[in-house]
Tab-separated table of C-alpha atoms in Angstrom:
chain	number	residue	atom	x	y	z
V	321	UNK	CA	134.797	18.774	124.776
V	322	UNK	CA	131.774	17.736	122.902
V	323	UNK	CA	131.397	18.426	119.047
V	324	UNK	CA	128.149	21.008	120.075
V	325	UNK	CA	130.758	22.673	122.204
V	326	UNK	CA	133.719	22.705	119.518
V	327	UNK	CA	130.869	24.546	117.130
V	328	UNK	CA	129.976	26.782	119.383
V	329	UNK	CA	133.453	28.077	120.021
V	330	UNK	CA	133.924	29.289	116.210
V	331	UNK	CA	130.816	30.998	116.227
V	332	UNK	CA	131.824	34.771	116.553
V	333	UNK	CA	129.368	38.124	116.467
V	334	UNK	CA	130.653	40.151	114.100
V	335	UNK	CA	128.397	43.399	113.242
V	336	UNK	CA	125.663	42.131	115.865
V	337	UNK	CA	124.851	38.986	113.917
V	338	UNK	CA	126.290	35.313	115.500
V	339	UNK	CA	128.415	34.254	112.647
V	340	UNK	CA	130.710	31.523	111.489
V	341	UNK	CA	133.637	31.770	109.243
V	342	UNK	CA	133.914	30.014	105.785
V	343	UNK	CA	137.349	28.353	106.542
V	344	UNK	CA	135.815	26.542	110.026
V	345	UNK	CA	132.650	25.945	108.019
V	346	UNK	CA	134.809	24.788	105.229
V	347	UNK	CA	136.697	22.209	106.994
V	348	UNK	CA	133.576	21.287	109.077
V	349	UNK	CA	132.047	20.452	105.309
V	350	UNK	CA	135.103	18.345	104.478
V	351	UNK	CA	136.043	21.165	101.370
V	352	UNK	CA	138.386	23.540	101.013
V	353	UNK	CA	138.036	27.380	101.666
V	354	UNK	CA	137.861	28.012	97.913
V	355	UNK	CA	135.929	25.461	96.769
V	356	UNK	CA	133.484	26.550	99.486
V	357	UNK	CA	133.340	30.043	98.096
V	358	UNK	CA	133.490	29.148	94.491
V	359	UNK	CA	129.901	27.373	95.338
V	360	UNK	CA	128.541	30.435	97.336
V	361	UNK	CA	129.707	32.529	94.027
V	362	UNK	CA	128.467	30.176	91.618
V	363	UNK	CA	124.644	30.402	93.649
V	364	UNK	CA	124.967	33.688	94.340
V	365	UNK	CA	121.337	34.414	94.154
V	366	UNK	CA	120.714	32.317	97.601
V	367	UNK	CA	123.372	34.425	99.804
V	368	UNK	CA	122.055	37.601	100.648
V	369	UNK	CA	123.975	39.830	102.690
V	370	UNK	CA	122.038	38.777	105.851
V	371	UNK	CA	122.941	35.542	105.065
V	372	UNK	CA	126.546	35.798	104.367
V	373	UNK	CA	129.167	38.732	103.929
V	374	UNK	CA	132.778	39.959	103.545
V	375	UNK	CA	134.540	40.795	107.002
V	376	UNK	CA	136.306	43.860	106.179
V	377	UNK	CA	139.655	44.949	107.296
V	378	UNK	CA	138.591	46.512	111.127
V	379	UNK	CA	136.417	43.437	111.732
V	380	UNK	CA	139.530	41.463	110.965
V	381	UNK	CA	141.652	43.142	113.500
V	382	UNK	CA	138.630	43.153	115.768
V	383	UNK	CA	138.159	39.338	115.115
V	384	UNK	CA	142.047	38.663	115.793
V	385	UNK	CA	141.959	40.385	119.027
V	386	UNK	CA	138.469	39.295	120.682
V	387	UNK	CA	139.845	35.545	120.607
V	388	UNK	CA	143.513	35.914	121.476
V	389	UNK	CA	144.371	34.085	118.450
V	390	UNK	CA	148.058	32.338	118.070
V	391	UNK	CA	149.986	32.784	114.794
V	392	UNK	CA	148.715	28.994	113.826
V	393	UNK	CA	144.971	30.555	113.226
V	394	UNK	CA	145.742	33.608	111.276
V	395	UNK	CA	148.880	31.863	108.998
V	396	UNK	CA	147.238	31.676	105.464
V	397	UNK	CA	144.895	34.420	106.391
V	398	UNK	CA	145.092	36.139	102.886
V	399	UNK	CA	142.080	37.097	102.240
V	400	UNK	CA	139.107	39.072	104.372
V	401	UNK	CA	137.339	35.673	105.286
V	402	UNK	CA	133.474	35.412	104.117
V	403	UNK	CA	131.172	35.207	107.491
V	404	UNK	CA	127.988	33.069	107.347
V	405	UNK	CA	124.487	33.468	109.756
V	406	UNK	CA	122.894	30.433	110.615
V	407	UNK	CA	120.548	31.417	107.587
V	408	UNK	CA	123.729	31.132	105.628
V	409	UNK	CA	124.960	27.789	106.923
V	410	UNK	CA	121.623	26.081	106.108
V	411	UNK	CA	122.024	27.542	102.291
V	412	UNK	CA	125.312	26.045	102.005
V	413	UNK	CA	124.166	22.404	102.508
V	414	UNK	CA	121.505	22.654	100.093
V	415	UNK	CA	124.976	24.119	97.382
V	416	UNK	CA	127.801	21.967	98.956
V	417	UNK	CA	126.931	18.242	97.705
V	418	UNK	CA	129.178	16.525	100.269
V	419	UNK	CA	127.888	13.334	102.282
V	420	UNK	CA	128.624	15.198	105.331
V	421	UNK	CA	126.703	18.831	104.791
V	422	UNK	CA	123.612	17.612	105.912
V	423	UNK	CA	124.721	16.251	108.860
V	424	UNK	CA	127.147	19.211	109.764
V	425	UNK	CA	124.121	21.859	108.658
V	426	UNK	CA	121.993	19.928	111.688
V	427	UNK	CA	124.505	20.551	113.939
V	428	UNK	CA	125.964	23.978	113.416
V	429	UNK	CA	122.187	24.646	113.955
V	430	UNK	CA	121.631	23.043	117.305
V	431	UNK	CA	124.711	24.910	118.122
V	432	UNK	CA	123.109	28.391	117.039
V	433	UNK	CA	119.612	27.085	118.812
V	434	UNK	CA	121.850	26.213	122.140
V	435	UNK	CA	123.648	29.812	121.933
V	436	UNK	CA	120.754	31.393	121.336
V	437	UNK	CA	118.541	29.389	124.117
V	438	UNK	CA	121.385	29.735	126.831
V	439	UNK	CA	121.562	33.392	126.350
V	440	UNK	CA	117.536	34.658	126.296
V	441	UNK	CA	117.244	31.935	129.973
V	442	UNK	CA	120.443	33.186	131.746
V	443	UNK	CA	120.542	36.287	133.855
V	444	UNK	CA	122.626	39.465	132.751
V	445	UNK	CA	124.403	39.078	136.169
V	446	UNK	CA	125.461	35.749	135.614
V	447	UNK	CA	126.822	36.646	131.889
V	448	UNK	CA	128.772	39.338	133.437
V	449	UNK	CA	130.025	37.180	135.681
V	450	UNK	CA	131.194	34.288	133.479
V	451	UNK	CA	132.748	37.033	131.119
V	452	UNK	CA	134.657	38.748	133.592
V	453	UNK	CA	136.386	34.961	134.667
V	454	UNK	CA	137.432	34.712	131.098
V	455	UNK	CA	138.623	38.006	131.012
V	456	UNK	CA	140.798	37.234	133.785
């Protein structure tokens, strides 16, 4: 599985917006959780809420069920995870001063771009088709 592939598969739509959350983004960035939210509170100012919000408690349970999730994801789950748009993800590499955030910012983008792409040039038939083989 390729890396764009890998991103793609932790991006999640979660009140009609394609979203990430800010533990994958976290390790993606090479930080830790808090220290990934500590720098979204200390720039508050460039995180509106279309750029980044609070899942709240039915969007959890919603989250946990939509992927089928094993205890392994959801152990350390303490807190209602922060969600990030695409918007989002570019303002955290401008507040996260890794060496990798750059390079990660480019390509949880292309992954956004690709989603985005392969769903506006495939046919509704098709989608329902390759959602109802991973239903079964």
């Amino acid at each position: 599985m390729d890396d764009l592939q890998l991103i793609q598969n932790k991006i999640y739509e979660i009140r009609g917006q394609r979203v990430m959350l800010d533990r994958d983004l976290a390790e993606m960035y090479g930080v830790t959780t808090s220290a990934l939210n500590q720098a979204v509170k200390r720039n508050a100012q460039r995180f509106p809420e279309e750029f980044m919000f609070q899942m709240t408690d039915v969007e959890v349970e919603n989250w946990k069920s939509q992927i089928v999730i094993s205890n392994s994801i959801t152990r350390g789950l303490r807190h209602k995870p922060y969600v990030f748009t695409e918007q989002g993800v570019v303002m955290l590499s401008s507040v996260l001063r890794t060496p990798i955030a750059i390079q990660v910012c480019i390509s949880v983008v292309k992954a956004f771009v690709a989603m985005r792409t392969y769903l506006t040039t495939t046919s509704p038939e098709t989608l329902a088709a390759r959602l109802e083989s991973i239903d079964r």
